[in-house]
mmCIF file of C-alpha atoms in Angstrom:
data_model
loop_
_atom_site.group_PDB
_atom_site.id
_atom_site.type_symbol
_atom_site.label_atom_id
_atom_site.label_comp_id
_atom_site.label_asym_id
_atom_site.label_seq_id
_atom_site.Cartn_x
_atom_site.Cartn_y
_atom_site.Cartn_z
ATOM 1 C CA MET A 1 150.790 162.194 55.614
ATOM 2 C CA LYS A 2 150.952 162.217 59.574
ATOM 3 C CA THR A 3 150.094 158.160 60.146
ATOM 4 C CA VAL A 4 150.780 154.839 58.634
ATOM 5 C CA GLU A 5 147.027 154.599 57.520
ATOM 6 C CA ASP A 6 147.618 157.704 55.810
ATOM 7 C CA ALA A 7 150.802 156.177 54.000
ATOM 8 C CA ILE A 8 148.977 153.418 53.046
ATOM 9 C CA THR A 9 145.859 155.234 51.718
ATOM 10 C CA PHE A 10 148.613 157.530 49.767
ATOM 11 C CA ILE A 11 150.014 154.129 48.114
ATOM 12 C CA HIS A 12 146.567 153.149 47.278
ATOM 13 C CA SER A 13 145.819 156.465 45.880
ATOM 14 C CA ARG A 14 148.241 156.230 42.904
ATOM 15 C CA PRO A 15 146.933 154.875 39.542
ATOM 16 C CA LYS A 16 146.463 151.572 39.252
ATOM 17 C CA GLY A 17 148.162 150.724 35.802
ATOM 18 C CA GLY A 18 150.003 152.967 33.197
ATOM 19 C CA GLN A 19 151.595 152.374 29.676
ATOM 20 C CA LYS A 20 153.971 149.118 30.229
ATOM 21 C CA GLU A 21 156.194 149.419 27.012
ATOM 22 C CA SER A 22 159.217 150.044 29.377
ATOM 23 C CA LEU A 23 160.183 150.868 32.997
ATOM 24 C CA HIS A 24 160.760 154.617 32.306
ATOM 25 C CA ARG A 25 158.612 155.735 34.977
ATOM 26 C CA MET A 26 160.027 153.218 37.492
ATOM 27 C CA PHE A 27 163.702 153.987 36.676
ATOM 28 C CA ALA A 28 162.846 157.992 36.803
ATOM 29 C CA LEU A 29 161.227 157.557 40.479
ATOM 30 C CA LEU A 30 164.586 155.477 41.530
ATOM 31 C CA ASN A 31 166.715 158.168 40.235
ATOM 32 C CA ALA A 32 164.689 160.780 42.315
ATOM 33 C CA LEU A 33 165.641 158.679 45.252
ATOM 34 C CA ASP A 34 169.162 158.437 44.589
ATOM 35 C CA ASN A 35 168.930 154.897 43.076
ATOM 36 C CA PRO A 36 168.366 152.623 46.116
ATOM 37 C CA GLN A 37 168.123 149.451 43.532
ATOM 38 C CA GLU A 38 172.296 150.001 43.231
ATOM 39 C CA GLN A 39 172.459 149.703 47.121
ATOM 40 C CA LEU A 40 171.161 146.517 47.247
ATOM 41 C CA PRO A 41 172.547 142.807 48.373
ATOM 42 C CA PRO A 42 172.269 139.949 46.009
ATOM 43 C CA ALA A 43 168.581 138.870 45.254
ATOM 44 C CA ILE A 44 166.441 135.929 44.334
ATOM 45 C CA HIS A 45 164.187 137.340 42.135
ATOM 46 C CA VAL A 46 160.915 135.041 41.787
ATOM 47 C CA THR A 47 158.041 135.158 38.933
ATOM 48 C CA GLY A 48 155.495 132.471 38.282
ATOM 49 C CA THR A 49 151.970 131.994 37.476
ATOM 50 C CA ASN A 50 151.401 130.272 40.783
ATOM 51 C CA GLY A 51 153.802 129.419 43.706
ATOM 52 C CA LYS A 52 155.752 132.410 43.690
ATOM 53 C CA GLY A 53 154.778 133.557 47.182
ATOM 54 C CA SER A 54 155.276 130.050 48.561
ATOM 55 C CA VAL A 55 158.607 129.634 47.113
ATOM 56 C CA SER A 56 159.674 133.273 48.016
ATOM 57 C CA THR A 57 158.575 132.782 51.591
ATOM 58 C CA MET A 58 160.497 129.373 51.891
ATOM 59 C CA ALA A 59 163.528 130.488 50.454
ATOM 60 C CA SER A 60 163.585 133.557 52.618
ATOM 61 C CA ASN A 61 163.385 131.263 55.840
ATOM 62 C CA ILE A 62 165.981 129.120 54.540
ATOM 63 C CA LEU A 63 168.481 132.173 53.960
ATOM 64 C CA ARG A 64 167.329 133.796 57.316
ATOM 65 C CA VAL A 65 168.129 130.255 59.281
ATOM 66 C CA ALA A 66 171.348 129.960 57.352
ATOM 67 C CA GLY A 67 172.524 133.375 58.843
ATOM 68 C CA TYR A 68 171.718 136.198 56.081
ATOM 69 C CA ARG A 69 169.902 139.036 57.452
ATOM 70 C CA THR A 70 167.200 138.835 54.543
ATOM 71 C CA GLY A 71 164.543 141.237 53.345
ATOM 72 C CA LEU A 72 161.459 139.930 51.463
ATOM 73 C CA PHE A 73 159.009 141.181 49.099
ATOM 74 C CA ILE A 74 155.747 139.513 48.410
ATOM 75 C CA SER A 75 152.257 140.828 47.353
ATOM 76 C CA PRO A 76 149.393 140.542 48.222
ATOM 77 C CA TYR A 77 148.927 140.869 51.518
ATOM 78 C CA ILE A 78 146.936 138.780 53.551
ATOM 79 C CA VAL A 79 146.962 139.809 57.198
ATOM 80 C CA ASN A 80 148.382 143.339 57.303
ATOM 81 C CA PHE A 81 149.553 145.757 54.414
ATOM 82 C CA ARG A 82 153.003 145.787 56.057
ATOM 83 C CA GLU A 83 153.352 142.134 55.602
ATOM 84 C CA ARG A 84 154.707 142.870 52.065
ATOM 85 C CA ILE A 85 157.773 144.109 53.275
ATOM 86 C CA GLN A 86 159.682 141.862 55.809
ATOM 87 C CA ILE A 87 163.068 141.716 57.314
ATOM 88 C CA ASN A 88 163.750 138.184 59.037
ATOM 89 C CA ASN A 89 159.867 137.583 59.082
ATOM 90 C CA GLN A 90 159.242 140.747 60.546
ATOM 91 C CA TRP A 91 156.919 143.388 59.314
ATOM 92 C CA ILE A 92 158.470 146.848 58.093
ATOM 93 C CA ALA A 93 157.551 149.019 61.292
ATOM 94 C CA GLU A 94 154.847 151.567 61.115
ATOM 95 C CA GLN A 95 156.999 154.119 61.431
ATOM 96 C CA ASP A 96 159.501 153.072 58.943
ATOM 97 C CA LEU A 97 156.727 152.641 56.208
ATOM 98 C CA LEU A 98 155.379 155.928 57.205
ATOM 99 C CA ALA A 99 158.876 157.727 56.803
ATOM 100 C CA VAL A 100 159.840 156.095 53.555
ATOM 101 C CA ALA A 101 156.521 156.967 52.108
ATOM 102 C CA GLN A 102 156.928 160.525 52.999
ATOM 103 C CA LEU A 103 160.142 160.759 51.267
ATOM 104 C CA VAL A 104 158.818 159.009 47.880
ATOM 105 C CA GLU A 105 155.713 161.266 48.220
ATOM 106 C CA LYS A 106 157.915 164.273 48.254
ATOM 107 C CA LYS A 107 159.967 163.006 45.231
ATOM 108 C CA LEU A 108 157.088 162.479 43.377
ATOM 109 C CA ILE A 109 156.061 165.793 43.162
ATOM 110 C CA THR A 110 158.610 166.613 40.801
ATOM 111 C CA VAL A 111 158.571 163.266 39.068
ATOM 112 C CA ASP A 112 154.837 163.343 38.410
ATOM 113 C CA GLN A 113 155.371 166.954 36.672
ATOM 114 C CA GLN A 114 157.867 165.245 34.418
ATOM 115 C CA LEU A 115 156.008 162.568 33.356
ATOM 116 C CA ALA A 116 152.561 163.631 33.482
ATOM 117 C CA PRO A 117 150.119 162.070 32.427
ATOM 118 C CA ASP A 118 151.649 158.737 32.776
ATOM 119 C CA VAL A 119 153.207 159.005 36.376
ATOM 120 C CA PRO A 120 154.358 156.320 38.573
ATOM 121 C CA THR A 121 151.590 153.772 39.689
ATOM 122 C CA GLU A 122 150.462 152.062 42.800
ATOM 123 C CA PHE A 123 152.931 149.142 42.475
ATOM 124 C CA GLU A 124 155.779 151.100 41.267
ATOM 125 C CA VAL A 125 155.356 153.565 44.244
ATOM 126 C CA LEU A 126 155.445 150.352 46.432
ATOM 127 C CA THR A 127 158.240 148.797 44.840
ATOM 128 C CA ALA A 128 160.291 152.134 45.241
ATOM 129 C CA ILE A 129 159.165 152.249 49.152
ATOM 130 C CA MET A 130 160.560 148.863 49.225
ATOM 131 C CA MET A 131 163.644 149.304 47.884
ATOM 132 C CA THR A 132 164.540 152.458 49.431
ATOM 133 C CA TYR A 133 163.772 151.096 52.722
ATOM 134 C CA PHE A 134 165.930 147.763 52.236
ATOM 135 C CA ALA A 135 168.949 149.827 50.949
ATOM 136 C CA ARG A 136 168.980 151.331 54.392
ATOM 137 C CA GLU A 137 169.008 148.303 56.397
ATOM 138 C CA ASN A 138 172.298 146.611 55.853
ATOM 139 C CA LEU A 139 170.927 143.215 54.666
ATOM 140 C CA ASP A 140 172.865 140.336 53.192
ATOM 141 C CA ALA A 141 170.020 138.930 51.008
ATOM 142 C CA LEU A 142 166.815 139.338 49.394
ATOM 143 C CA VAL A 143 163.947 137.538 47.829
ATOM 144 C CA ILE A 144 161.827 139.619 45.451
ATOM 145 C CA GLU A 145 158.452 138.218 44.178
ATOM 146 C CA VAL A 146 157.428 139.729 40.721
ATOM 147 C CA GLY A 147 153.940 141.558 40.693
ATOM 148 C CA ILE A 148 152.931 140.542 37.188
ATOM 149 C CA GLY A 149 154.933 139.093 34.493
ATOM 150 C CA GLY A 150 158.555 140.066 34.708
ATOM 151 C CA GLN A 151 160.004 141.894 31.913
ATOM 152 C CA LEU A 152 158.233 145.107 32.420
ATOM 153 C CA ASP A 153 157.490 144.552 36.308
ATOM 154 C CA SER A 154 158.855 147.103 38.514
ATOM 155 C CA THR A 155 161.047 144.719 40.390
ATOM 156 C CA ASN A 156 162.836 143.987 37.500
ATOM 157 C CA VAL A 157 165.643 146.635 38.264
ATOM 158 C CA MET A 158 168.030 144.971 40.680
ATOM 159 C CA PRO A 159 171.802 144.923 39.329
ATOM 160 C CA ASN A 160 172.404 142.676 41.844
ATOM 161 C CA ALA A 161 169.888 139.913 41.386
ATOM 162 C CA THR A 162 171.885 136.585 40.862
ATOM 163 C CA VAL A 163 168.831 134.118 40.991
ATOM 164 C CA ALA A 164 166.246 133.994 38.382
ATOM 165 C CA VAL A 165 163.029 131.582 39.735
ATOM 166 C CA ILE A 166 160.103 130.831 37.455
ATOM 167 C CA THR A 167 157.998 128.493 39.277
ATOM 168 C CA SER A 168 155.333 127.685 36.909
ATOM 169 C CA VAL A 169 153.877 129.250 33.460
ATOM 170 C CA GLY A 170 150.187 129.249 32.819
ATOM 171 C CA LEU A 171 147.511 131.256 31.321
ATOM 172 C CA ASP A 172 146.443 134.093 33.583
ATOM 173 C CA HIS A 173 146.969 137.971 32.959
ATOM 174 C CA GLN A 174 146.647 137.247 29.054
ATOM 175 C CA ALA A 175 145.683 141.091 28.265
ATOM 176 C CA LEU A 176 149.115 141.976 29.543
ATOM 177 C CA LEU A 177 151.673 138.888 29.254
ATOM 178 C CA GLY A 178 150.170 137.326 26.011
ATOM 179 C CA ASP A 179 147.599 134.559 24.990
ATOM 180 C CA THR A 180 150.115 131.441 24.540
ATOM 181 C CA ILE A 181 152.065 129.538 27.160
ATOM 182 C CA ALA A 182 155.218 130.779 25.026
ATOM 183 C CA ALA A 183 154.313 134.456 25.148
ATOM 184 C CA ILE A 184 153.625 134.281 28.999
ATOM 185 C CA ALA A 185 156.845 132.655 29.060
ATOM 186 C CA GLU A 186 158.738 135.296 27.167
ATOM 187 C CA GLN A 187 157.774 137.746 29.594
ATOM 188 C CA LYS A 188 158.343 136.015 33.055
ATOM 189 C CA ALA A 189 162.181 135.229 31.294
ATOM 190 C CA GLY A 190 162.634 138.723 31.279
ATOM 191 C CA ILE A 191 163.899 138.625 34.544
ATOM 192 C CA ILE A 192 166.873 136.690 33.454
ATOM 193 C CA HIS A 193 169.772 138.951 32.988
ATOM 194 C CA ASP A 194 173.655 138.459 32.029
ATOM 195 C CA ASN A 195 174.893 135.337 33.926
ATOM 196 C CA MET A 196 172.340 134.375 36.319
ATOM 197 C CA ALA A 197 171.312 131.248 37.860
ATOM 198 C CA VAL A 198 168.287 129.714 36.522
ATOM 199 C CA VAL A 199 165.766 127.762 38.539
ATOM 200 C CA ILE A 200 162.539 126.726 37.103
ATOM 201 C CA GLY A 201 159.557 124.219 38.680
ATOM 202 C CA GLU A 202 157.578 121.793 36.434
ATOM 203 C CA LEU A 203 156.774 123.964 33.072
ATOM 204 C CA PRO A 204 154.852 123.495 30.265
ATOM 205 C CA GLU A 205 157.555 122.318 27.465
ATOM 206 C CA ALA A 206 156.882 125.322 25.362
ATOM 207 C CA ALA A 207 157.710 127.525 28.544
ATOM 208 C CA GLN A 208 160.671 125.454 29.140
ATOM 209 C CA TRP A 209 162.020 126.241 25.540
ATOM 210 C CA VAL A 210 161.777 129.767 25.769
ATOM 211 C CA ILE A 211 163.462 129.668 29.079
ATOM 212 C CA GLU A 212 166.499 127.618 27.968
ATOM 213 C CA LYS A 213 166.757 129.982 25.059
ATOM 214 C CA ARG A 214 166.884 133.015 27.351
ATOM 215 C CA SER A 215 169.479 131.721 29.705
ATOM 216 C CA LYS A 216 173.025 131.696 29.309
ATOM 217 C CA ARG A 217 173.553 128.808 31.864
ATOM 218 C CA PRO A 218 172.032 125.393 32.188
ATOM 219 C CA ILE A 219 168.468 125.599 33.961
ATOM 220 C CA ILE A 220 168.132 124.068 37.556
ATOM 221 C CA HIS A 221 165.781 122.084 38.507
ATOM 222 C CA GLY A 222 164.380 121.052 42.033
ATOM 223 C CA HIS A 223 164.304 117.577 43.244
ATOM 224 C CA SER A 224 160.967 116.765 44.570
ATOM 225 C CA GLY A 225 160.932 114.679 48.017
ATOM 226 C CA GLN A 226 164.667 115.578 48.704
ATOM 227 C CA PHE A 227 162.987 117.432 51.832
ATOM 228 C CA GLU A 228 160.153 117.206 53.795
ATOM 229 C CA GLN A 229 157.820 120.227 52.314
ATOM 230 C CA GLY A 230 157.664 123.389 53.906
ATOM 231 C CA LEU A 231 154.070 124.092 53.707
ATOM 232 C CA PRO A 232 151.034 122.275 53.712
ATOM 233 C CA GLY A 233 149.189 120.752 50.513
ATOM 234 C CA GLN A 234 150.298 118.714 47.921
ATOM 235 C CA TYR A 235 151.101 121.339 45.290
ATOM 236 C CA GLN A 236 153.915 122.681 47.968
ATOM 237 C CA VAL A 237 155.781 119.508 47.230
ATOM 238 C CA GLN A 238 157.182 121.231 43.807
ATOM 239 C CA ASN A 239 157.537 124.360 45.554
ATOM 240 C CA THR A 240 159.650 123.223 48.039
ATOM 241 C CA ALA A 241 161.827 121.797 45.705
ATOM 242 C CA THR A 242 161.944 124.812 43.499
ATOM 243 C CA ALA A 243 162.834 127.232 46.816
ATOM 244 C CA VAL A 244 165.454 124.627 47.631
ATOM 245 C CA ALA A 245 167.214 124.708 44.210
ATOM 246 C CA ALA A 246 166.826 128.521 44.368
ATOM 247 C CA VAL A 247 168.806 128.686 47.820
ATOM 248 C CA ASN A 248 171.432 126.302 46.632
ATOM 249 C CA ALA A 249 172.081 128.355 43.382
ATOM 250 C CA PHE A 250 172.480 131.525 45.685
ATOM 251 C CA ASP A 251 175.018 129.946 48.022
ATOM 252 C CA GLU A 252 175.840 126.178 47.714
ATOM 253 C CA SER A 253 177.367 126.111 51.463
ATOM 254 C CA ILE A 254 174.254 126.576 53.011
ATOM 255 C CA THR A 255 173.730 123.177 54.887
ATOM 256 C CA VAL A 256 170.994 120.325 54.700
ATOM 257 C CA GLU A 257 170.063 120.928 58.606
ATOM 258 C CA GLN A 258 169.681 125.045 57.717
ATOM 259 C CA ILE A 259 167.279 123.999 54.694
ATOM 260 C CA GLN A 260 165.499 121.691 56.699
ATOM 261 C CA ASN A 261 164.990 124.196 59.802
ATOM 262 C CA GLY A 262 164.093 127.038 57.130
ATOM 263 C CA LEU A 263 161.324 125.062 55.532
ATOM 264 C CA LYS A 264 159.916 123.953 58.852
ATOM 265 C CA GLN A 265 159.722 127.382 60.195
ATOM 266 C CA SER A 266 157.928 128.589 57.059
ATOM 267 C CA GLN A 267 154.331 129.588 57.456
ATOM 268 C CA PHE A 268 152.156 131.290 54.804
ATOM 269 C CA ALA A 269 148.574 132.605 55.090
ATOM 270 C CA ALA A 270 146.092 131.423 52.727
ATOM 271 C CA ARG A 271 147.994 128.787 51.195
ATOM 272 C CA PHE A 272 146.241 125.294 52.105
ATOM 273 C CA GLU A 273 145.572 126.703 55.471
ATOM 274 C CA THR A 274 143.335 125.056 58.140
ATOM 275 C CA ILE A 275 141.782 127.758 60.299
ATOM 276 C CA ARG A 276 139.467 125.691 61.934
ATOM 277 C CA PRO A 277 138.620 122.147 61.971
ATOM 278 C CA GLY A 278 137.420 120.997 58.454
ATOM 279 C CA ILE A 279 137.692 124.589 57.279
ATOM 280 C CA ILE A 280 140.779 125.338 54.737
ATOM 281 C CA ILE A 281 141.294 128.801 52.914
ATOM 282 C CA ASP A 282 143.484 128.733 49.585
ATOM 283 C CA GLY A 283 144.205 131.455 47.105
ATOM 284 C CA ALA A 284 143.943 129.228 44.180
ATOM 285 C CA HIS A 285 142.858 132.278 41.931
ATOM 286 C CA ASN A 286 143.271 130.809 38.324
ATOM 287 C CA TYR A 287 142.749 127.384 36.615
ATOM 288 C CA GLN A 288 145.890 126.190 37.569
ATOM 289 C CA GLY A 289 146.036 126.988 40.945
ATOM 290 C CA LEU A 290 142.555 125.417 41.637
ATOM 291 C CA MET A 291 143.091 122.122 39.726
ATOM 292 C CA GLN A 292 146.312 121.687 42.314
ATOM 293 C CA LEU A 293 144.387 122.696 45.207
ATOM 294 C CA VAL A 294 141.578 119.998 43.913
ATOM 295 C CA THR A 295 144.440 117.406 43.666
ATOM 296 C CA ALA A 296 145.805 118.239 47.095
ATOM 297 C CA LEU A 297 142.572 117.554 48.499
ATOM 298 C CA ASN A 298 142.088 114.315 46.804
ATOM 299 C CA THR A 299 145.277 112.900 48.411
ATOM 300 C CA GLY A 300 145.832 111.429 52.145
ATOM 301 C CA GLU A 301 143.662 112.193 54.833
ATOM 302 C CA TYR A 302 141.114 114.522 52.630
ATOM 303 C CA GLU A 303 140.762 111.827 49.892
ATOM 304 C CA LYS A 304 137.220 110.236 51.531
ATOM 305 C CA GLN A 305 135.593 113.609 52.862
ATOM 306 C CA THR A 306 133.105 115.530 51.050
ATOM 307 C CA LYS A 307 134.056 118.953 50.224
ATOM 308 C CA THR A 308 132.387 122.117 49.485
ATOM 309 C CA LEU A 309 134.371 125.076 47.680
ATOM 310 C CA ILE A 310 132.952 128.323 48.429
ATOM 311 C CA ILE A 311 134.729 130.497 45.446
ATOM 312 C CA GLY A 312 134.935 134.090 45.036
ATOM 313 C CA SER A 313 136.793 134.992 42.150
ATOM 314 C CA LEU A 314 137.601 138.173 39.911
ATOM 315 C CA MET A 315 136.035 138.427 36.672
ATOM 316 C CA ASP A 316 139.386 138.485 34.721
ATOM 317 C CA LYS A 317 140.355 135.022 36.081
ATOM 318 C CA ASN A 318 140.242 131.887 34.695
ATOM 319 C CA VAL A 319 138.818 129.522 37.411
ATOM 320 C CA VAL A 320 135.832 128.623 35.677
ATOM 321 C CA LEU A 321 137.925 126.371 33.255
ATOM 322 C CA ALA A 322 138.449 123.998 36.161
ATOM 323 C CA PHE A 323 134.503 123.502 36.975
ATOM 324 C CA SER A 324 133.699 120.630 34.644
ATOM 325 C CA ASP A 325 136.404 118.638 35.733
ATOM 326 C CA ILE A 326 135.920 119.367 39.250
ATOM 327 C CA LEU A 327 132.086 118.619 38.822
ATOM 328 C CA THR A 328 132.777 115.006 37.619
ATOM 329 C CA GLN A 329 134.281 114.305 41.096
ATOM 330 C CA THR A 330 131.089 113.461 43.275
ATOM 331 C CA LYS A 331 132.779 114.273 46.701
ATOM 332 C CA PHE A 332 133.048 117.814 45.535
ATOM 333 C CA ASP A 333 130.331 120.769 45.512
ATOM 334 C CA ILE A 334 130.873 124.380 44.177
ATOM 335 C CA VAL A 335 129.192 127.517 45.547
ATOM 336 C CA LEU A 336 129.784 130.823 43.875
ATOM 337 C CA VAL A 337 129.524 133.567 45.731
ATOM 338 C CA PRO A 338 129.936 137.475 44.873
ATOM 339 C CA PHE A 339 133.074 139.267 45.583
ATOM 340 C CA THR A 340 134.340 142.856 44.814
ATOM 341 C CA GLY A 341 138.037 143.156 44.533
ATOM 342 C CA PRO A 342 140.335 146.076 45.163
ATOM 343 C CA ASN A 343 139.548 149.639 43.318
ATOM 344 C CA GLY A 344 136.136 148.058 42.341
ATOM 345 C CA ARG A 345 137.089 145.118 40.540
ATOM 346 C CA HIS A 346 134.338 142.718 39.763
ATOM 347 C CA SER A 347 133.923 139.287 40.776
ATOM 348 C CA LEU A 348 132.655 136.647 38.194
ATOM 349 C CA ASN A 349 129.091 137.230 36.799
ATOM 350 C CA ILE A 350 127.956 134.435 39.120
ATOM 351 C CA SER A 351 124.613 133.915 37.842
ATOM 352 C CA SER A 352 125.348 133.191 34.079
ATOM 353 C CA VAL A 353 128.086 130.799 35.255
ATOM 354 C CA ALA A 354 126.223 128.921 37.518
ATOM 355 C CA LYS A 355 123.783 128.349 34.709
ATOM 356 C CA GLN A 356 126.152 127.769 32.501
ATOM 357 C CA TYR A 357 127.814 124.898 34.651
ATOM 358 C CA ALA A 358 124.697 123.893 37.015
ATOM 359 C CA ILE A 359 126.327 124.733 40.125
ATOM 360 C CA LYS A 360 124.967 126.498 43.219
ATOM 361 C CA THR A 361 125.492 130.248 44.214
ATOM 362 C CA ALA A 362 124.770 132.143 47.465
ATOM 363 C CA ASP A 363 124.182 135.692 48.245
ATOM 364 C CA SER A 364 127.336 135.666 50.210
ATOM 365 C CA TRP A 365 129.984 133.418 51.845
ATOM 366 C CA GLN A 366 128.760 133.447 55.196
ATOM 367 C CA THR A 367 125.260 132.247 53.893
ATOM 368 C CA ALA A 368 127.297 129.599 51.662
ATOM 369 C CA PHE A 369 129.232 128.518 55.039
ATOM 370 C CA HIS A 370 126.243 127.925 56.827
ATOM 371 C CA GLU A 371 124.590 126.286 54.271
ATOM 372 C CA SER A 372 127.435 123.798 53.819
ATOM 373 C CA HIS A 373 126.930 120.465 55.118
ATOM 374 C CA SER A 374 130.219 118.809 53.873
ATOM 375 C CA ASP A 375 133.001 117.128 55.554
ATOM 376 C CA MET A 376 135.215 120.030 54.503
ATOM 377 C CA THR A 377 134.428 123.538 53.755
ATOM 378 C CA ILE A 378 137.298 125.266 51.507
ATOM 379 C CA PHE A 379 137.118 128.752 50.768
ATOM 380 C CA THR A 380 138.971 129.529 47.485
ATOM 381 C CA GLY A 381 139.555 131.906 44.335
ATOM 382 C CA SER A 382 140.975 135.605 44.843
ATOM 383 C CA LEU A 383 143.632 136.163 47.805
ATOM 384 C CA TYR A 384 141.660 139.423 48.472
ATOM 385 C CA PHE A 385 138.671 137.138 49.060
ATOM 386 C CA VAL A 386 140.227 134.591 51.351
ATOM 387 C CA SER A 387 141.782 137.168 53.140
ATOM 388 C CA GLU A 388 138.315 138.597 54.053
ATOM 389 C CA VAL A 389 137.243 135.453 54.961
ATOM 390 C CA ARG A 390 140.619 134.482 57.094
ATOM 391 C CA ASN A 391 140.374 137.856 58.841
ATOM 392 C CA GLN A 392 136.553 136.889 59.888
ATOM 393 C CA LEU A 393 136.894 133.603 60.584
#
């Protein structure tokens, strides 16, 4: 491993998944690295079906403006792999990513031998790299986004996490998290430990009940409209309120001015992002996210415009559940396009879905784009898909 490209290839070469009964693999790898998680500063730990990346970004910006040297961990990336690990909005430097990856690769030789065949996965290795890097950087605070779920997520190993945030709970990743709102909420509530402050967004009653049962302290709710939203899109009003509540729970001395400045300085690619006049990209990768996107497109300056949604979605997502509702609205068209996700993950079977819902398809997003005659064209679906579109447009 000699270059940052080699380091990224090494991370991607790890197994994509493993047994999820415990965090045994993660702790084995961290132990080999001298337990960097124990050297981390206080953290805001963020999970949720939707909104966790937006909330994490806004919260980290507020902390930065308030004078905290703040580490941020998010996934997936949109522009560059290194954006997943940031300090005060600066991506991890190429030489730092390479150096830490080299160390982790060396330690994995022994760890893999000990754990084979159930060895640390891609996300576990990335989490270990992040924690090792942050432990070296003399940080004041962290904002850490969960990968999937919470209870068994590789990020759920931080003894100094002081605020648990659950942005939303919907049906997604059911094969891993469960088939009901309550079961999924149980997994997400797994990031709540000891006497942590707990902040939640707008949740279904069944989810809120599970989280209240888990928390030892009263649940904290954000107050929508208290601050000008930090990111565009109607759905970011609630995310902004959740981010503000999270930082207030982390440090109640943060001022109103610092909060507002942090929100104003927040930017997050592919979240209701206008990349050209009349062209928006948004990573609405599941039913809940897609319906929030449509609501945002039915407000303000967008309300009277015709819209074409060009959707590239992975097969294991539930975006199709939103199609019937969307198609009752005369100003919306839907065009499905093929998309192959990372590691060969398949897109929706667009021909069968299109037949079922009587909607259009195109052989590529480029074709769909050129054939769109609406006032607005919105690319949405998988974050990997919109990342591809963003990079080309």
